């Protein structure tokens, strides 16, 4: 396989604070000898773990993008023992366009892994993460939210890693899964989840987990904007994850851990633990029209309960189609725009559990 065509304007192996870009050559109508410029910051100070923090894997998921731009502007080498690599907008052109996917080639970065150095621009960026950035890290946190078309109860999540047993071995998988779950809990969002993905194969998550790294993902809101409350969850979560990884020096860690302990001591802020065991969590539309959500995010629902109605647009007096929950649980995600098409996810219902550890279930 050829080398990645991406180059860096900074030195990932130097101590200190650097802000720059990784550059992917492109040739377009607007720029014959141009480059996709993806912002990257490195804050490094001596020995310690490397933590890779990413946002904007989807360009319209602003909670994580905002949190990482804020972090890049305030974290200093004096705060760090080891290295923090920050990429606030993995799909930089999508973020600039305010879209989920790249305006250059239509690529959905989080469906393009492990990537291809000879593919289109989105596949080339995925390949750069898979073969250059991810191998250098010990811990990875990827910040997602619902974007323009979903609204999601803020949570941090890990995955069951049974799918890696054949390649990594059972012992490594159990250890990696437990560490990732600990990282998701440490993030300190109102909810923590063991997440079921509809299709894992081409996800960044999978590319990172295959390399044996501790990996946490999040969903922190959505609707294509932020709120003060959700932004605070994202900002605090990034700090908490850094503290969890051990990359923060004592002085910085003391402030943060105090914050985490205070929130855990307060029963009202103990995280809601949520499991998504299988695809029956997803309620997807088989009609098009106007959506009426019948339950709110975080609300309890029972199997058989009507969670959404879809009305045909353009003709009055027609009955609505009702969508019912296939399982008991809480509403963790909903479609955000009021118009729906065939195949849209209308609602996601997940199960509240007492413990997410493997031995507990
Ligand atoms: Zn996303």
Short mmCIF file of C-alpha atoms in Angstrom, two decimals, residues 2-352:
data_model
loop_
_atom_site.label_atom_id
_atom_site.label_comp_id
_atom_site.label_asym_id
_atom_site.label_seq_id
_atom_site.Cartn_x
_atom_site.Cartn_y
_atom_site.Cartn_z
CA UNK A 2 1.36 3.45 -0.88
CA UNK A 3 2.24 5.98 1.82
CA UNK A 4 -0.38 8.47 2.89
CA UNK A 5 -0.36 11.56 0.65
CA UNK A 6 -1.11 13.68 3.74
CA UNK A 7 1.63 15.90 5.18
CA UNK A 8 1.90 17.81 8.46
CA UNK A 9 2.86 21.43 9.07
CA UNK A 10 3.92 20.61 12.66
CA UNK A 11 6.14 18.02 14.37
CA UNK A 12 4.07 15.48 16.31
CA UNK A 13 7.15 14.34 18.22
CA UNK A 14 8.30 17.72 19.57
CA UNK A 15 7.55 18.91 23.10
CA UNK A 16 5.65 22.17 23.56
CA UNK A 17 2.52 23.69 22.04
CA UNK A 18 1.95 23.63 18.29
CA UNK A 19 -1.07 24.55 16.19
CA UNK A 20 -1.03 23.71 12.49
CA UNK A 21 -2.61 21.56 9.81
CA UNK A 22 -2.46 18.23 8.13
CA UNK A 23 -2.66 18.78 4.40
CA UNK A 24 -4.19 16.55 1.75
CA UNK A 25 -3.37 17.58 -1.82
CA UNK A 26 -6.44 18.12 -4.02
CA UNK A 27 -6.99 19.57 -7.46
CA UNK A 28 -10.36 21.23 -8.08
CA UNK A 29 -11.97 23.86 -10.31
CA UNK A 30 -11.38 26.40 -7.54
CA UNK A 31 -7.82 25.37 -6.69
CA UNK A 32 -5.71 23.48 -9.23
CA UNK A 33 -2.81 22.90 -6.83
CA UNK A 34 -4.74 23.02 -3.58
CA UNK A 35 -5.02 21.14 -0.30
CA UNK A 36 -7.64 20.18 2.25
CA UNK A 37 -6.30 21.87 5.41
CA UNK A 38 -7.35 20.09 8.61
CA UNK A 39 -6.50 21.93 11.86
CA UNK A 40 -4.45 19.91 14.35
CA UNK A 41 -2.93 20.90 17.70
CA UNK A 42 -0.30 19.06 19.73
CA UNK A 43 0.41 19.77 23.39
CA UNK A 44 3.31 17.66 24.61
CA UNK A 45 5.55 17.52 27.65
CA UNK A 46 7.89 14.60 28.29
CA UNK A 47 6.96 11.03 29.15
CA UNK A 48 3.36 9.85 29.47
CA UNK A 49 0.42 8.57 27.47
CA UNK A 50 -0.74 9.98 24.14
CA UNK A 51 -4.39 10.97 23.95
CA UNK A 52 -6.06 11.62 20.59
CA UNK A 53 -9.15 13.86 20.82
CA UNK A 54 -11.33 14.21 17.72
CA UNK A 55 -14.49 16.10 16.78
CA UNK A 56 -16.21 17.00 13.53
CA UNK A 57 -16.00 13.45 12.18
CA UNK A 58 -19.43 14.62 11.01
CA UNK A 59 -19.27 18.31 10.16
CA UNK A 60 -22.60 19.41 11.71
CA UNK A 61 -22.02 18.03 15.23
CA UNK A 62 -21.02 21.21 17.03
CA UNK A 63 -20.79 20.29 20.72
CA UNK A 64 -17.54 18.35 20.24
CA UNK A 65 -16.09 20.73 17.64
CA UNK A 66 -16.64 23.66 20.00
CA UNK A 67 -15.25 21.82 23.03
CA UNK A 68 -12.04 20.93 21.17
CA UNK A 69 -11.45 24.42 19.75
CA UNK A 70 -11.86 25.72 23.31
CA UNK A 71 -9.48 23.09 24.71
CA UNK A 72 -6.83 23.75 22.04
CA UNK A 73 -6.84 27.41 23.04
CA UNK A 74 -6.41 26.81 26.78
CA UNK A 75 -4.37 23.61 27.31
CA UNK A 76 -0.65 24.29 27.87
CA UNK A 77 2.40 21.99 28.02
CA UNK A 78 2.58 22.75 31.77
CA UNK A 79 -0.81 20.99 32.17
CA UNK A 80 0.42 17.82 30.46
CA UNK A 81 2.65 14.79 31.10
CA UNK A 82 2.74 12.99 27.77
CA UNK A 83 0.96 14.23 24.68
CA UNK A 84 -2.49 15.46 23.68
CA UNK A 85 -3.31 15.56 19.95
CA UNK A 86 -6.45 17.55 19.11
CA UNK A 87 -8.29 17.44 15.76
CA UNK A 88 -11.48 19.51 16.25
CA UNK A 89 -12.81 18.89 12.72
CA UNK A 90 -11.74 15.53 11.26
CA UNK A 91 -13.86 16.24 8.19
CA UNK A 92 -12.81 19.89 7.92
CA UNK A 93 -14.61 20.67 4.66
CA UNK A 94 -17.87 19.19 5.97
CA UNK A 95 -17.54 21.32 9.11
CA UNK A 96 -16.91 24.44 7.05
CA UNK A 97 -19.99 23.67 4.95
CA UNK A 98 -22.09 22.91 8.05
CA UNK A 99 -22.84 19.46 6.66
CA UNK A 100 -22.51 15.88 7.85
CA UNK A 101 -20.60 14.75 4.77
CA UNK A 102 -17.79 16.25 2.68
CA UNK A 103 -18.92 18.72 -0.01
CA UNK A 104 -15.87 17.64 -2.04
CA UNK A 105 -16.80 14.00 -2.71
CA UNK A 106 -19.96 13.47 -0.64
CA UNK A 107 -17.96 11.23 1.69
CA UNK A 108 -19.28 10.34 5.14
CA UNK A 109 -15.95 10.08 6.98
CA UNK A 110 -17.34 7.79 9.67
CA UNK A 111 -18.42 5.31 6.99
CA UNK A 112 -15.05 5.44 5.19
CA UNK A 113 -12.69 3.58 7.55
CA UNK A 114 -10.15 2.07 7.47
CA UNK A 115 -9.76 4.27 4.39
CA UNK A 116 -7.68 4.08 1.24
CA UNK A 117 -4.59 6.15 0.30
CA UNK A 118 -5.58 5.76 -3.35
CA UNK A 119 -9.28 6.52 -2.84
CA UNK A 120 -11.18 9.82 -2.83
CA UNK A 121 -10.31 12.64 -0.40
CA UNK A 122 -12.55 11.32 2.40
CA UNK A 123 -11.02 7.83 2.15
CA UNK A 124 -7.54 9.34 2.09
CA UNK A 125 -8.25 11.26 5.32
CA UNK A 126 -9.65 8.10 6.95
CA UNK A 127 -6.50 6.23 5.92
CA UNK A 128 -4.32 8.96 7.47
CA UNK A 129 -6.07 8.48 10.81
CA UNK A 130 -5.92 4.68 10.60
CA UNK A 131 -2.26 4.35 9.66
CA UNK A 132 -0.62 7.52 11.03
CA UNK A 133 -2.48 9.19 13.91
CA UNK A 134 -4.28 6.32 15.68
CA UNK A 135 -1.18 4.05 15.99
CA UNK A 136 0.52 6.85 17.98
CA UNK A 137 -2.18 7.09 20.67
CA UNK A 138 -2.98 5.10 23.82
CA UNK A 139 -6.42 6.66 24.40
CA UNK A 140 -8.88 8.04 21.85
CA UNK A 141 -12.05 10.07 22.39
CA UNK A 142 -14.29 10.85 19.39
CA UNK A 143 -16.99 13.46 20.04
CA UNK A 144 -20.23 13.05 18.12
CA UNK A 145 -23.76 14.36 18.53
CA UNK A 146 -26.93 14.13 16.50
CA UNK A 147 -26.12 16.80 13.94
CA UNK A 148 -28.90 18.46 12.00
CA UNK A 149 -31.16 15.40 11.73
CA UNK A 150 -31.06 13.86 15.22
CA UNK A 151 -31.35 15.03 18.81
CA UNK A 152 -29.72 12.73 21.36
CA UNK A 153 -29.69 12.47 25.15
CA UNK A 154 -26.10 13.40 26.04
CA UNK A 155 -24.02 10.27 26.77
CA UNK A 156 -20.55 8.78 26.52
CA UNK A 157 -20.28 5.21 25.28
CA UNK A 158 -18.15 2.12 24.88
CA UNK A 159 -18.77 -0.96 22.72
CA UNK A 160 -18.82 -4.69 23.43
CA UNK A 161 -15.63 -6.00 21.82
CA UNK A 162 -16.56 -9.65 21.22
CA UNK A 163 -16.06 -9.02 17.48
CA UNK A 164 -12.31 -8.59 18.09
CA UNK A 165 -11.76 -11.80 20.06
CA UNK A 166 -10.44 -13.72 17.06
CA UNK A 167 -7.85 -11.06 16.21
CA UNK A 168 -6.88 -9.60 19.61
CA UNK A 169 -7.61 -12.50 21.97
CA UNK A 170 -10.23 -12.75 24.71
CA UNK A 171 -8.05 -11.36 27.49
CA UNK A 172 -7.09 -8.21 25.57
CA UNK A 173 -10.73 -7.66 24.51
CA UNK A 174 -12.07 -7.93 28.07
CA UNK A 175 -9.38 -5.58 29.38
CA UNK A 176 -9.86 -3.08 26.54
CA UNK A 177 -13.65 -3.17 26.91
CA UNK A 178 -13.46 -2.60 30.69
CA UNK A 179 -11.00 0.29 30.27
CA UNK A 180 -13.15 1.88 27.56
CA UNK A 181 -16.24 1.58 29.76
CA UNK A 182 -14.30 3.16 32.63
CA UNK A 183 -13.38 6.01 30.26
CA UNK A 184 -17.01 6.47 29.24
CA UNK A 185 -18.06 6.64 32.91
CA UNK A 186 -15.21 9.03 33.71
CA UNK A 187 -16.36 11.38 30.93
CA UNK A 188 -19.13 12.32 33.35
CA UNK A 189 -22.06 12.88 30.95
CA UNK A 190 -25.56 12.50 32.43
CA UNK A 191 -25.74 9.03 30.83
CA UNK A 192 -23.26 6.30 29.97
CA UNK A 193 -23.99 3.63 27.40
CA UNK A 194 -22.93 0.32 25.98
CA UNK A 195 -23.70 1.22 22.38
CA UNK A 196 -25.01 -1.00 19.62
CA UNK A 197 -24.06 0.26 16.13
CA UNK A 198 -26.21 -0.57 13.10
CA UNK A 199 -23.11 -1.22 10.97
CA UNK A 200 -19.65 -1.28 12.56
CA UNK A 201 -17.47 -2.17 9.61
CA UNK A 202 -16.45 1.25 8.26
CA UNK A 203 -16.55 3.25 11.52
CA UNK A 204 -13.60 5.18 12.99
CA UNK A 205 -14.58 3.46 16.28
CA UNK A 206 -13.82 0.06 14.76
CA UNK A 207 -10.53 1.22 13.19
CA UNK A 208 -9.38 2.42 16.63
CA UNK A 209 -10.66 -0.59 18.58
CA UNK A 210 -8.96 -3.01 16.15
CA UNK A 211 -5.62 -1.40 17.11
CA UNK A 212 -6.18 -2.26 20.78
CA UNK A 213 -6.69 1.33 21.95
CA UNK A 214 -8.93 2.49 24.79
CA UNK A 215 -11.77 4.16 22.87
CA UNK A 216 -14.72 6.27 24.00
CA UNK A 217 -17.34 7.82 21.74
CA UNK A 218 -20.11 10.26 22.66
CA UNK A 219 -23.42 11.64 21.52
CA UNK A 220 -23.87 15.04 23.13
CA UNK A 221 -27.06 16.59 21.78
CA UNK A 222 -27.80 17.56 18.22
CA UNK A 223 -30.13 19.58 16.04
CA UNK A 224 -27.16 21.23 14.33
CA UNK A 225 -26.42 23.66 17.16
CA UNK A 226 -25.39 23.74 20.84
CA UNK A 227 -26.99 24.77 24.12
CA UNK A 228 -25.13 26.12 27.20
CA UNK A 229 -26.05 23.00 29.18
CA UNK A 230 -24.85 20.52 26.55
CA UNK A 231 -21.72 22.51 25.76
CA UNK A 232 -20.82 22.40 29.46
CA UNK A 233 -21.20 18.58 29.40
CA UNK A 234 -18.86 18.40 26.40
CA UNK A 235 -16.27 20.80 27.88
CA UNK A 236 -16.21 19.05 31.26
CA UNK A 237 -16.20 15.60 29.64
CA UNK A 238 -13.06 16.36 27.64
CA UNK A 239 -11.27 17.47 30.83
CA UNK A 240 -12.52 14.40 32.69
CA UNK A 241 -11.30 12.08 29.92
CA UNK A 242 -7.85 13.69 29.98
CA UNK A 243 -7.73 13.20 33.76
CA UNK A 244 -8.82 9.56 33.32
CA UNK A 245 -6.01 8.86 30.83
CA UNK A 246 -3.33 10.11 33.23
CA UNK A 247 -2.02 12.71 30.76
CA UNK A 248 -2.74 15.68 33.05
CA UNK A 249 -0.13 16.78 35.58
CA UNK A 250 -1.03 16.78 39.30
CA UNK A 251 -1.84 20.46 39.47
CA UNK A 252 -4.37 20.33 36.62
CA UNK A 253 -5.75 16.99 37.72
CA UNK A 254 -6.56 18.08 41.28
CA UNK A 255 -9.08 20.69 40.08
CA UNK A 256 -10.76 18.29 37.70
CA UNK A 257 -10.96 15.28 39.99
CA UNK A 258 -12.52 17.46 42.66
CA UNK A 259 -15.21 18.28 40.14
CA UNK A 260 -15.79 14.62 39.23
CA UNK A 261 -16.02 13.57 42.89
CA UNK A 262 -18.50 16.31 43.69
CA UNK A 263 -20.79 15.21 40.90
CA UNK A 264 -20.61 11.53 41.83
CA UNK A 265 -21.33 12.32 45.48
CA UNK A 266 -24.53 14.04 44.41
CA UNK A 267 -27.09 11.27 43.78
CA UNK A 268 -29.11 13.48 41.43
CA UNK A 269 -26.17 13.56 39.01
CA UNK A 270 -25.25 9.85 39.12
CA UNK A 271 -25.15 8.81 35.46
CA UNK A 272 -28.07 6.93 34.00
CA UNK A 273 -26.67 3.61 32.73
CA UNK A 274 -28.06 2.54 29.37
CA UNK A 275 -27.62 -0.59 27.29
CA UNK A 276 -28.50 -1.02 23.60
CA UNK A 277 -28.59 -4.80 23.23
CA UNK A 278 -29.71 -5.06 19.58
CA UNK A 279 -31.35 -3.47 16.54
CA UNK A 280 -34.83 -3.53 18.14
CA UNK A 281 -33.79 -0.27 19.84
CA UNK A 282 -34.20 1.56 16.53
CA UNK A 283 -37.63 2.71 15.29
CA UNK A 284 -37.34 3.55 11.59
CA UNK A 285 -39.90 5.11 9.28
CA UNK A 286 -41.67 3.18 6.54
CA UNK A 287 -43.67 6.25 5.52
CA UNK A 288 -43.00 9.84 4.53
CA UNK A 289 -44.69 12.89 5.91
CA UNK A 290 -44.97 15.01 9.02
CA UNK A 291 -43.53 13.63 12.25
CA UNK A 292 -45.16 13.99 15.66
CA UNK A 293 -42.91 12.67 18.44
CA UNK A 294 -45.13 11.48 21.31
CA UNK A 295 -42.45 11.13 24.01
CA UNK A 296 -39.60 13.41 25.07
CA UNK A 297 -35.90 12.59 25.25
CA UNK A 298 -35.16 10.77 28.50
CA UNK A 299 -38.80 9.72 28.99
CA UNK A 300 -39.64 6.11 29.96
CA UNK A 301 -41.58 4.07 27.39
CA UNK A 302 -43.09 0.57 27.43
CA UNK A 303 -43.12 -2.03 24.66
CA UNK A 304 -46.15 -1.41 22.46
CA UNK A 305 -46.47 2.25 23.40
CA UNK A 306 -46.98 4.72 20.54
CA UNK A 307 -43.79 6.81 20.33
CA UNK A 308 -44.37 8.66 17.05
CA UNK A 309 -47.03 9.41 14.45
CA UNK A 310 -46.44 10.24 10.79
CA UNK A 311 -49.11 12.25 8.94
CA UNK A 312 -49.30 12.34 5.15
CA UNK A 313 -48.51 15.86 3.96
CA UNK A 314 -50.68 17.50 1.32
CA UNK A 315 -54.01 15.80 2.00
CA UNK A 316 -56.27 16.56 4.97
CA UNK A 317 -58.43 14.03 6.81
CA UNK A 318 -55.98 11.12 6.54
CA UNK A 319 -55.19 8.98 9.58
CA UNK A 320 -51.67 9.10 10.99
CA UNK A 321 -49.45 6.03 10.93
CA UNK A 322 -48.44 5.09 14.47
CA UNK A 323 -44.98 3.81 15.39
CA UNK A 324 -44.73 1.72 18.55
CA UNK A 325 -41.79 0.84 20.79
CA UNK A 326 -40.58 -2.74 20.38
CA UNK A 327 -39.10 -2.74 23.88
CA UNK A 328 -39.25 -1.08 27.30
CA UNK A 329 -36.71 1.65 27.90
CA UNK A 330 -36.01 5.37 27.63
CA UNK A 331 -36.04 7.53 24.53
CA UNK A 332 -32.35 8.26 23.92
CA UNK A 333 -32.53 9.71 20.41
CA UNK A 334 -35.14 11.20 18.11
CA UNK A 335 -35.32 12.56 14.60
CA UNK A 336 -34.96 16.33 14.79
CA UNK A 337 -36.55 17.75 11.60
CA UNK A 338 -40.35 17.49 11.51
CA UNK A 339 -40.45 15.99 8.00
CA UNK A 340 -39.55 12.33 7.55
CA UNK A 341 -38.77 10.06 4.62
CA UNK A 342 -38.69 6.28 4.28
CA UNK A 343 -35.89 4.76 6.31
CA UNK A 344 -35.30 7.72 8.66
CA UNK A 345 -34.63 6.80 12.28
CA UNK A 346 -37.55 8.29 14.21
CA UNK A 347 -36.64 7.15 17.70
CA UNK A 348 -34.11 5.06 19.58
CA UNK A 349 -35.23 3.29 22.74
CA UNK A 350 -32.57 1.85 25.03
CA UNK A 351 -32.70 -0.13 28.23
CA UNK A 352 -31.85 1.34 31.65
#
